[in-house]
PDB file of N, CA, C and O in Angstrom:
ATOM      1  N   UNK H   1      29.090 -11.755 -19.375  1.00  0.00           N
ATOM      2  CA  UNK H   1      28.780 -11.112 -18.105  1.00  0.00           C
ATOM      3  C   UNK H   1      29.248  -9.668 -18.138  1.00  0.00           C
ATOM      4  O   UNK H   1      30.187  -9.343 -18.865  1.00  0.00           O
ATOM      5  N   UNK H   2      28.585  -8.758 -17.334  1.00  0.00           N
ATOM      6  CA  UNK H   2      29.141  -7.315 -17.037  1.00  0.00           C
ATOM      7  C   UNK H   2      29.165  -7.545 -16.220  1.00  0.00           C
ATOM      8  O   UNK H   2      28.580  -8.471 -15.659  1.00  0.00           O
ATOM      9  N   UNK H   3      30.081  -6.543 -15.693  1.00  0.00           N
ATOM     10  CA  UNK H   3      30.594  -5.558 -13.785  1.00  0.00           C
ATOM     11  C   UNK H   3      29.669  -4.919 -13.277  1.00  0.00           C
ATOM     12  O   UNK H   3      29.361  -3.915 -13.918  1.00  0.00           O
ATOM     13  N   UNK H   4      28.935  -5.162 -12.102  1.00  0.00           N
ATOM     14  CA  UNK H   4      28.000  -4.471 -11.590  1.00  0.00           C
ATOM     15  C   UNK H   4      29.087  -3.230 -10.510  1.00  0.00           C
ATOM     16  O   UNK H   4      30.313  -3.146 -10.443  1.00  0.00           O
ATOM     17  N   UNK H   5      28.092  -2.489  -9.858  1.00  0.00           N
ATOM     18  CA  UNK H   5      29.256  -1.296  -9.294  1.00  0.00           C
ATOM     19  C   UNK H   5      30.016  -1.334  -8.281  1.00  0.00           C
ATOM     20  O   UNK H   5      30.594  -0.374  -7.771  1.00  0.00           O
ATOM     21  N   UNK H   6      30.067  -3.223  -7.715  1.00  0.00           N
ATOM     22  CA  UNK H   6      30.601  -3.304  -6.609  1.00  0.00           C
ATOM     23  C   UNK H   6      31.972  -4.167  -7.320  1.00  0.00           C
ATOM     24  O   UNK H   6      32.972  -4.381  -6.636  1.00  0.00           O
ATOM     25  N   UNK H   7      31.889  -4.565  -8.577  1.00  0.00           N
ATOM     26  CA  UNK H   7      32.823  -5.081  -9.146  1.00  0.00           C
ATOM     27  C   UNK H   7      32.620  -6.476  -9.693  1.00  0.00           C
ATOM     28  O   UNK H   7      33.204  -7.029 -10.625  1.00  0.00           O
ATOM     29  N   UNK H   8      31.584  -6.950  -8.841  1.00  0.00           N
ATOM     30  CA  UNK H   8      30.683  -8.852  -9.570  1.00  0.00           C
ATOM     31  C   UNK H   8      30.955  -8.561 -10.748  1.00  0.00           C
ATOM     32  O   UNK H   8      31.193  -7.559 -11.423  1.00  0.00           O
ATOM     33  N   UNK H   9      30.839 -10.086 -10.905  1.00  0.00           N
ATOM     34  CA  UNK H   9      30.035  -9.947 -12.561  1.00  0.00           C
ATOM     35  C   UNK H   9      28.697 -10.143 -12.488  1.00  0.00           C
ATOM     36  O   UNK H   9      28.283 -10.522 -11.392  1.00  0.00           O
ATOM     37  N   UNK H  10      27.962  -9.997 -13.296  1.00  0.00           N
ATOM     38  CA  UNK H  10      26.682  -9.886 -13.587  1.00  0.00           C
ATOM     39  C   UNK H  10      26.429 -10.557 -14.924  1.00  0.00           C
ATOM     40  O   UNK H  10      26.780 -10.302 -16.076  1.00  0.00           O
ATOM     41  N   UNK H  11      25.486 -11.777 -14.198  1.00  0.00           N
ATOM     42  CA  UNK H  11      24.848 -12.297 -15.573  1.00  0.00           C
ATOM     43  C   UNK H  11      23.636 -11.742 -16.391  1.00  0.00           C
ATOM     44  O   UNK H  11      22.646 -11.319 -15.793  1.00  0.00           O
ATOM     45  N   UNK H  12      23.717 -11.741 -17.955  1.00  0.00           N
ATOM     46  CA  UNK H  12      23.253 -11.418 -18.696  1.00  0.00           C
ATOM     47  C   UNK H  12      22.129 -11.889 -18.832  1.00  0.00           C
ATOM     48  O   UNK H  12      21.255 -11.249 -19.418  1.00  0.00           O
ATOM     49  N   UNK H  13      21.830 -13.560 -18.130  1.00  0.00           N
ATOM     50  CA  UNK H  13      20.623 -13.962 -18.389  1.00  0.00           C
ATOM     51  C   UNK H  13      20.672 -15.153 -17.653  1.00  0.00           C
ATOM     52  O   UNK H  13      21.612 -15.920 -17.858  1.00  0.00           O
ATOM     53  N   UNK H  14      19.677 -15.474 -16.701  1.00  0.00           N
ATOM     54  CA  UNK H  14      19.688 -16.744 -16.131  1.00  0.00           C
ATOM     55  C   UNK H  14      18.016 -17.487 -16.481  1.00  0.00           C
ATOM     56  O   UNK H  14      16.864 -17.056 -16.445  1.00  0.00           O
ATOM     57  N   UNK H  15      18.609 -18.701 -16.791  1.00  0.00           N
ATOM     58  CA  UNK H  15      17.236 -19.667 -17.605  1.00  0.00           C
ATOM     59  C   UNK H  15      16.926 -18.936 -18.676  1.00  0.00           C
ATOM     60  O   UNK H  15      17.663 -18.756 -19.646  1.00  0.00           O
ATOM     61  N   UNK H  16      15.740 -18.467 -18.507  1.00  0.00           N
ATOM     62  CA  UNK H  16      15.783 -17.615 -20.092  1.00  0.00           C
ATOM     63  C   UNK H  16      14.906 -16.563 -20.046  1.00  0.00           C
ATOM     64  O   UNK H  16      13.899 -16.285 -20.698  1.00  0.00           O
ATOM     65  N   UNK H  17      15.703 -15.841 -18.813  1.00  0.00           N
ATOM     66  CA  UNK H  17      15.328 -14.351 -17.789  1.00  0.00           C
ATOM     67  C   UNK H  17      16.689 -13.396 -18.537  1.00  0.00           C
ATOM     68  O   UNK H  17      17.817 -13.821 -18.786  1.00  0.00           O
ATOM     69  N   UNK H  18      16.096 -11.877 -18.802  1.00  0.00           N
ATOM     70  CA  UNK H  18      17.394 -11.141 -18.914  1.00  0.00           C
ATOM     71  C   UNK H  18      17.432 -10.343 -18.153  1.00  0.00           C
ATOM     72  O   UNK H  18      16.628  -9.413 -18.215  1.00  0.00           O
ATOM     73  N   UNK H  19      18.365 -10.414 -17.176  1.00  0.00           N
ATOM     74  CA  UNK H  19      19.139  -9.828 -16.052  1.00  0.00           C
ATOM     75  C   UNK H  19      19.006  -8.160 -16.740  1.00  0.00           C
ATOM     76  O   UNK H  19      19.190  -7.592 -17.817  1.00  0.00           O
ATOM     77  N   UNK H  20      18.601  -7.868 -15.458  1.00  0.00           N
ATOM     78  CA  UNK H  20      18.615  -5.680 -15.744  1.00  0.00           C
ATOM     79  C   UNK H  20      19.811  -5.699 -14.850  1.00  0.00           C
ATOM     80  O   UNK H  20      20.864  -5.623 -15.483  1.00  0.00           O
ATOM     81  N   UNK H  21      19.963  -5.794 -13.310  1.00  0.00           N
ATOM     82  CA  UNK H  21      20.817  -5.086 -12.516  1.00  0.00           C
ATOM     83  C   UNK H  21      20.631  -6.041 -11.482  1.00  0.00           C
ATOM     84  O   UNK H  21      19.660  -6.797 -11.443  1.00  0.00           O
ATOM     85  N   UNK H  22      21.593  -6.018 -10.602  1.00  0.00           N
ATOM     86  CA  UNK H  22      21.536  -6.353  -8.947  1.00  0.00           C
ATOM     87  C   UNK H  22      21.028  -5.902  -7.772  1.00  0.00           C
ATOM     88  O   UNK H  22      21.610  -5.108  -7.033  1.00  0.00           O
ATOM     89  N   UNK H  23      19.991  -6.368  -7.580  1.00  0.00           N
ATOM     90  CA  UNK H  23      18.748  -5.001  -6.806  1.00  0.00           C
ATOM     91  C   UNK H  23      19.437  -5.593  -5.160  1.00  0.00           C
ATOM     92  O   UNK H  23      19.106  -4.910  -4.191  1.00  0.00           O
ATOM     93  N   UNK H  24      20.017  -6.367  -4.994  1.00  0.00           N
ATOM     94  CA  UNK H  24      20.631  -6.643  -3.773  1.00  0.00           C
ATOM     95  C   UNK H  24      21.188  -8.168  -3.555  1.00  0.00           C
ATOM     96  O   UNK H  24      20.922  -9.056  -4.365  1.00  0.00           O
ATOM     97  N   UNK H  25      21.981  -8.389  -2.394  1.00  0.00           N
ATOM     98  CA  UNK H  25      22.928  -9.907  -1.984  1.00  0.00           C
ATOM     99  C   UNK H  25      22.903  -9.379  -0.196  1.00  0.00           C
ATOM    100  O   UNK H  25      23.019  -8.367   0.495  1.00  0.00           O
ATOM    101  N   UNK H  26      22.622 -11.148  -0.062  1.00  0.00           N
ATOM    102  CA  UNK H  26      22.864 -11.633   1.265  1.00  0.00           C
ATOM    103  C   UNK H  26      23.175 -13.193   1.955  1.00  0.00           C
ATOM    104  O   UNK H  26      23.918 -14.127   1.656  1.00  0.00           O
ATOM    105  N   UNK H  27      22.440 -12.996   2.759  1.00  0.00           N
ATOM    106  CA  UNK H  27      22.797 -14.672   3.038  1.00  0.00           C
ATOM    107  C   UNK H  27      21.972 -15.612   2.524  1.00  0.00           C
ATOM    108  O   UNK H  27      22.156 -16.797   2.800  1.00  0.00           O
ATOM    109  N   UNK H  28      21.097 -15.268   1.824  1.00  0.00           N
ATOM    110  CA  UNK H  28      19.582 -16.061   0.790  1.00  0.00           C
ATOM    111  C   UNK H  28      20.428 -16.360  -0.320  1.00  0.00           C
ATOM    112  O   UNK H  28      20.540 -17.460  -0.861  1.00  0.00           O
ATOM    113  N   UNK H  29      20.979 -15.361  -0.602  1.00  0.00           N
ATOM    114  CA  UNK H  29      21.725 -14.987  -2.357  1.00  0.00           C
ATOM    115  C   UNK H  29      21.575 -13.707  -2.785  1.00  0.00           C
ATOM    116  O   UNK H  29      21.463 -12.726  -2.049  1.00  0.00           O
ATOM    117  N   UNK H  30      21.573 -13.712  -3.987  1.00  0.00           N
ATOM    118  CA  UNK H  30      21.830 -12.397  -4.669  1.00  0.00           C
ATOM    119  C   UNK H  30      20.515 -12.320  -5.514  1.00  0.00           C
ATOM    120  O   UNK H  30      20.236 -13.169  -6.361  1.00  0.00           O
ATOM    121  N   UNK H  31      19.641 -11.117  -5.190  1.00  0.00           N
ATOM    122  CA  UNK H  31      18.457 -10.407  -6.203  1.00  0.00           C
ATOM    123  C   UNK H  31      18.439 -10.141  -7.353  1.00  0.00           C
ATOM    124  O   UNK H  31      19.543  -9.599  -7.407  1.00  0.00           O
ATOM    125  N   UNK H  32      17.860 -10.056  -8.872  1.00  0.00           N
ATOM    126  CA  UNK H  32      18.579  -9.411  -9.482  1.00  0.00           C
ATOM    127  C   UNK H  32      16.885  -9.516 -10.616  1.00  0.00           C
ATOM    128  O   UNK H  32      16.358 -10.460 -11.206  1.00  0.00           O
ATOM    129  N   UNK H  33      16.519  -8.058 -10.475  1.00  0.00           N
ATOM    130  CA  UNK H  33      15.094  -7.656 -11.087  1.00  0.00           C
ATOM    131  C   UNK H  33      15.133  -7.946 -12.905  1.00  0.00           C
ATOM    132  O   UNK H  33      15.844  -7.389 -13.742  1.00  0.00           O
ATOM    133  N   UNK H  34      14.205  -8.900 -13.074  1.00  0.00           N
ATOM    134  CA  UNK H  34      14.598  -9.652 -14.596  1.00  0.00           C
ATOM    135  C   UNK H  34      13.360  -9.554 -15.914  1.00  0.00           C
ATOM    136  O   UNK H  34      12.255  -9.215 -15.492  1.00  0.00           O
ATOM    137  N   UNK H  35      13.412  -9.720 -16.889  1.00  0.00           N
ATOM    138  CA  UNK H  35      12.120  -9.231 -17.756  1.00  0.00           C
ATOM    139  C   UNK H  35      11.483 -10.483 -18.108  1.00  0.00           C
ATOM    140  O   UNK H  35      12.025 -11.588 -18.136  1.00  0.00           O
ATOM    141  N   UNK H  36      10.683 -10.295 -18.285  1.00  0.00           N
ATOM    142  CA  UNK H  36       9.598 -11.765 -18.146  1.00  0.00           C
ATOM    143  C   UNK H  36       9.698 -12.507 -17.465  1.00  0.00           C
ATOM    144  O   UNK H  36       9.929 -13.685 -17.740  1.00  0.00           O
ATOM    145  N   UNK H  37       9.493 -11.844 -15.910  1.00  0.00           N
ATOM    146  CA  UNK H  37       9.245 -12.452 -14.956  1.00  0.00           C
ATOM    147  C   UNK H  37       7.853 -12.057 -14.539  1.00  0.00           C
ATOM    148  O   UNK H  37       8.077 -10.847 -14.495  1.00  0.00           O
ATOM    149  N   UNK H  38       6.705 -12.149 -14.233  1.00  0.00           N
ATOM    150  CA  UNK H  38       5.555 -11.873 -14.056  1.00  0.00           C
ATOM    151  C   UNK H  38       4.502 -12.575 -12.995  1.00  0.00           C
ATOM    152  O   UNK H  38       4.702 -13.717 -12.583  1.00  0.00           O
ATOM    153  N   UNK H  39       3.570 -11.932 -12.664  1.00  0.00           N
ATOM    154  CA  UNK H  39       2.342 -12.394 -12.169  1.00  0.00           C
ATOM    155  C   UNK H  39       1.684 -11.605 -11.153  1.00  0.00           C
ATOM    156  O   UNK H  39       2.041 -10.429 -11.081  1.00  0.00           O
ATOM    157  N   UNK H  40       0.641 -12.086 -10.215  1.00  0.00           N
ATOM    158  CA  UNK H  40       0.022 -11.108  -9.909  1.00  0.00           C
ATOM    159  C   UNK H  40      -0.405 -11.240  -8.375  1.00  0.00           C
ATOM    160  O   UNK H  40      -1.279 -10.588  -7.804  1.00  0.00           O
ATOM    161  N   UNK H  41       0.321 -12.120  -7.904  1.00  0.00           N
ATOM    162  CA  UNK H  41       0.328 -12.655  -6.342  1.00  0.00           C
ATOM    163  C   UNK H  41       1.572 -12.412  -5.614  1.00  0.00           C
ATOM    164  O   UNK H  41       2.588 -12.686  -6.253  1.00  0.00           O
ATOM    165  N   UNK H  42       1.707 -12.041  -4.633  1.00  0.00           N
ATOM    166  CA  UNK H  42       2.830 -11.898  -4.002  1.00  0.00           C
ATOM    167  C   UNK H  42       4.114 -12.418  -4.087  1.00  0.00           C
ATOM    168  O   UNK H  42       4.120 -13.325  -3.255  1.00  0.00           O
ATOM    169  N   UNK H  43       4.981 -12.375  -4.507  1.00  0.00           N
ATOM    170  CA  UNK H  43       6.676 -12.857  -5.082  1.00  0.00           C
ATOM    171  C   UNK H  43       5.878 -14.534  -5.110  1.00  0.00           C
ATOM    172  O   UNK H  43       6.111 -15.360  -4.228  1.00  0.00           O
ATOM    173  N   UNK H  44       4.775 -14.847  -6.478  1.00  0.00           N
ATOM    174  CA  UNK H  44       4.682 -16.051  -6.858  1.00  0.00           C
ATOM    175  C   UNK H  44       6.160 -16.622  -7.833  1.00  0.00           C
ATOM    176  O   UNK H  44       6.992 -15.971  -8.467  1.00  0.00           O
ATOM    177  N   UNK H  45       5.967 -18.545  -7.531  1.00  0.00           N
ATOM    178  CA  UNK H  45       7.392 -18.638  -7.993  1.00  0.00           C
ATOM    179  C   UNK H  45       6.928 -19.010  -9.256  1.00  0.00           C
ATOM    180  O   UNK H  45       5.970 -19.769  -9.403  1.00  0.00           O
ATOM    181  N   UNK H  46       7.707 -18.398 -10.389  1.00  0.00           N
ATOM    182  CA  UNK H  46       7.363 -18.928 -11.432  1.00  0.00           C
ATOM    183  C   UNK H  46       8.219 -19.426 -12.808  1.00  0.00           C
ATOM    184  O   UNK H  46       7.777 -19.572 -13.948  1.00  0.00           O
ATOM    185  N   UNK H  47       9.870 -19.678 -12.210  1.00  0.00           N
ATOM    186  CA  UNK H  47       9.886 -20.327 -12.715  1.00  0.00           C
ATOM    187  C   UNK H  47      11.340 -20.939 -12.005  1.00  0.00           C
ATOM    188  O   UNK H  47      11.891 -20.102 -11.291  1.00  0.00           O
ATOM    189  N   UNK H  48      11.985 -22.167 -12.087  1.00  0.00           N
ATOM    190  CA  UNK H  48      13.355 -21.992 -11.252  1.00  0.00           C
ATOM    191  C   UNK H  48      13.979 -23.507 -11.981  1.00  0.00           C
ATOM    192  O   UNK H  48      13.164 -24.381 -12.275  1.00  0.00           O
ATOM    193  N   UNK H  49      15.236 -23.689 -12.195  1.00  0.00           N
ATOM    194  CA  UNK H  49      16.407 -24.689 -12.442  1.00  0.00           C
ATOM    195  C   UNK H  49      17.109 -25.425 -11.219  1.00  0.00           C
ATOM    196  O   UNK H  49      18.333 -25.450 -11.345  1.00  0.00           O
ATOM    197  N   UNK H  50      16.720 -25.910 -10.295  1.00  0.00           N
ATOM    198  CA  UNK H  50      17.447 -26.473  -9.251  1.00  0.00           C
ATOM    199  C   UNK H  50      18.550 -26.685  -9.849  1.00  0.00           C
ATOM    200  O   UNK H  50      19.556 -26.085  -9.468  1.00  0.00           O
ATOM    201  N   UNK H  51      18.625 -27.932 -11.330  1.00  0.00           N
ATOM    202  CA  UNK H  51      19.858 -28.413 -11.340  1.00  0.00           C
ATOM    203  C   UNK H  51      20.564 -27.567 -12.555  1.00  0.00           C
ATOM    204  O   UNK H  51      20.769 -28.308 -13.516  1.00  0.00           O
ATOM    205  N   UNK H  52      20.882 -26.560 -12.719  1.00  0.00           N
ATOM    206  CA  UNK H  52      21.788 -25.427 -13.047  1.00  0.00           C
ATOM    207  C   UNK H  52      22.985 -25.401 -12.139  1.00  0.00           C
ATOM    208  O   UNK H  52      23.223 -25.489 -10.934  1.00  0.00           O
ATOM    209  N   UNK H  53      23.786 -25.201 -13.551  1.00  0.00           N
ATOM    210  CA  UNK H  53      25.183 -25.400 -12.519  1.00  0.00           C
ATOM    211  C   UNK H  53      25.178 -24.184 -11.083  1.00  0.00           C
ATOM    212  O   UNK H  53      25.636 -24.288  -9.945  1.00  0.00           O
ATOM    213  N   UNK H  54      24.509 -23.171 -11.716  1.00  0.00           N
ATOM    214  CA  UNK H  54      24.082 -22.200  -9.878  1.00  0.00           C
ATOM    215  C   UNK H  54      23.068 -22.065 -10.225  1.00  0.00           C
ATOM    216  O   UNK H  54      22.736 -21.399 -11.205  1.00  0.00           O
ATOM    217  N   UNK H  55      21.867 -23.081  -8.995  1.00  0.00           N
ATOM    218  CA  UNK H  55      20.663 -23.321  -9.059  1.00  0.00           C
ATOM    219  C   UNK H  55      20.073 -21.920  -8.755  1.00  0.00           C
ATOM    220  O   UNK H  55      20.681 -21.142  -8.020  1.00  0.00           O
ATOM    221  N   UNK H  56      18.514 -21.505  -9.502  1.00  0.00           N
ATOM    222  CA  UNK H  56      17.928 -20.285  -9.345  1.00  0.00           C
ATOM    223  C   UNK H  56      16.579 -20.489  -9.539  1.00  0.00           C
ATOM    224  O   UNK H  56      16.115 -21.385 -10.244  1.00  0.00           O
ATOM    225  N   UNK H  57      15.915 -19.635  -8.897  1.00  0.00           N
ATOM    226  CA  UNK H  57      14.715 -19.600  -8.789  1.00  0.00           C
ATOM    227  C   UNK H  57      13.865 -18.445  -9.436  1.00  0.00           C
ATOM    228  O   UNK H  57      14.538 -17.421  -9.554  1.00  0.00           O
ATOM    229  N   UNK H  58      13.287 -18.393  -9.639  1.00  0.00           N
ATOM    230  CA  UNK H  58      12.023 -16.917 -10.137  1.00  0.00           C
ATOM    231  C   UNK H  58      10.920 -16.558  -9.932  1.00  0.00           C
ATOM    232  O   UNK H  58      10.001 -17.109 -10.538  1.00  0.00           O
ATOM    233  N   UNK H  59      10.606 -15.279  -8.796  1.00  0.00           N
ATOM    234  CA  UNK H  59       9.469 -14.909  -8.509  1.00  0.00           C
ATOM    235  C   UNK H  59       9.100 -13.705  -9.026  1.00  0.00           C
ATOM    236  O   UNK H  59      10.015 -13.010  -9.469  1.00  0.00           O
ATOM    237  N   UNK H  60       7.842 -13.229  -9.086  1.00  0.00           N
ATOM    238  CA  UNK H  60       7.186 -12.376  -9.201  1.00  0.00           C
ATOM    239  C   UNK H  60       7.757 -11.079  -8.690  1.00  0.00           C
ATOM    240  O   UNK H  60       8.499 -11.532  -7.819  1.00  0.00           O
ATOM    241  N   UNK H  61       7.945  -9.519  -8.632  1.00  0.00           N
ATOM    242  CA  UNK H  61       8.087  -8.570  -7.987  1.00  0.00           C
ATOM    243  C   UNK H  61       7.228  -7.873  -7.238  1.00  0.00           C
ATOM    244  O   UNK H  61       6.194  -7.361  -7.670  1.00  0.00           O
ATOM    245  N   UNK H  62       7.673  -7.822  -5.950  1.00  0.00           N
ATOM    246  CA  UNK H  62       6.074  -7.460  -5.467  1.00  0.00           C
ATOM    247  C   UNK H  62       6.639  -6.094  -4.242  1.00  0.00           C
ATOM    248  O   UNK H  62       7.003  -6.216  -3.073  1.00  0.00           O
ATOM    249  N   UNK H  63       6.496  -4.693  -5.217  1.00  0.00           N
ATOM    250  CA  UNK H  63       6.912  -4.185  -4.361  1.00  0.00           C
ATOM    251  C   UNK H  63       6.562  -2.860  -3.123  1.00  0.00           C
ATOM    252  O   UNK H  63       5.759  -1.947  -3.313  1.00  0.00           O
ATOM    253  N   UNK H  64       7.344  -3.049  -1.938  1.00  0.00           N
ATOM    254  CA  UNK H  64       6.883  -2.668  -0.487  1.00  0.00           C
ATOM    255  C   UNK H  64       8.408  -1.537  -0.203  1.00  0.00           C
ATOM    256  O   UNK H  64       9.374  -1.201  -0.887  1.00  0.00           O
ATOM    257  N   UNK H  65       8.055  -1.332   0.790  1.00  0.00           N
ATOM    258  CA  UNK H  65       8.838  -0.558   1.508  1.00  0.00           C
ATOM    259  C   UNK H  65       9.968  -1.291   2.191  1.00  0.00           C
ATOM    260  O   UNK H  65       9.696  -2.298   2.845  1.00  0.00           O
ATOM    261  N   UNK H  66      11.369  -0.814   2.079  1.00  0.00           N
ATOM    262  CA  UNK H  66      12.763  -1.617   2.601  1.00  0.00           C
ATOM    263  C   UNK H  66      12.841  -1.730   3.813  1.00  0.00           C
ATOM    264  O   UNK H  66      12.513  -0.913   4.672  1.00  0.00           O
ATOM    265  N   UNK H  67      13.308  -2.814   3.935  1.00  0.00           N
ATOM    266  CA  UNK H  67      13.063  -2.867   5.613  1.00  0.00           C
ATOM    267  C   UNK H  67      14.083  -2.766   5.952  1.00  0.00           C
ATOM    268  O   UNK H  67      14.940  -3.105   5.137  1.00  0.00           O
ATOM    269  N   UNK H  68      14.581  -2.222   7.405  1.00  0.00           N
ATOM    270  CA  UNK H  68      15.755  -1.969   8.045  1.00  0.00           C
ATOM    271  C   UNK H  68      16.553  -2.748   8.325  1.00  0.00           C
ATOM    272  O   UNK H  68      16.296  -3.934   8.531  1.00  0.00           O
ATOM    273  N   UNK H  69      17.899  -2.136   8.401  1.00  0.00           N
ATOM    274  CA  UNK H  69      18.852  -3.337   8.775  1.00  0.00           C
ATOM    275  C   UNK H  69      19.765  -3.367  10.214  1.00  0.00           C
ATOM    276  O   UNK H  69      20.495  -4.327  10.462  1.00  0.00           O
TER     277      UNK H  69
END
């Protein structure tokens, strides 16, 4: 794992995704923009581990304008 800039660690790779950075965390979980993740429909899911010791999911990037907080 590395230190992201808030001090986490940051995984290197979840399922058999390699982690770039932490694009954001909340009360869903934590974002984190990954390479060979793909497709061509709106945050389609494509691929996810429920039973991982920290279950994760994988969608598509589909990107818009940030919405306010």
């Amino acid at each position: 794992m590395q230190a992201t800039e808030n001090g986490a660690d940051l995984p290197r790779r979840i399922g058999t995704y390699t982690v770039e950075r932490e694009l954001g965390a909340g009360g869903m979980g934590t974002v984190y923009p990954a390479r060979g993740v793909g497709g061509f429909h709106p945050a389609p899911g494509v691929d996810a581990d429920p039973d991982a010791e920290a279950p994760w999911p994988a969608t598509g990037y589909s990107p818009g304008p940030s919405l306010p907080s």
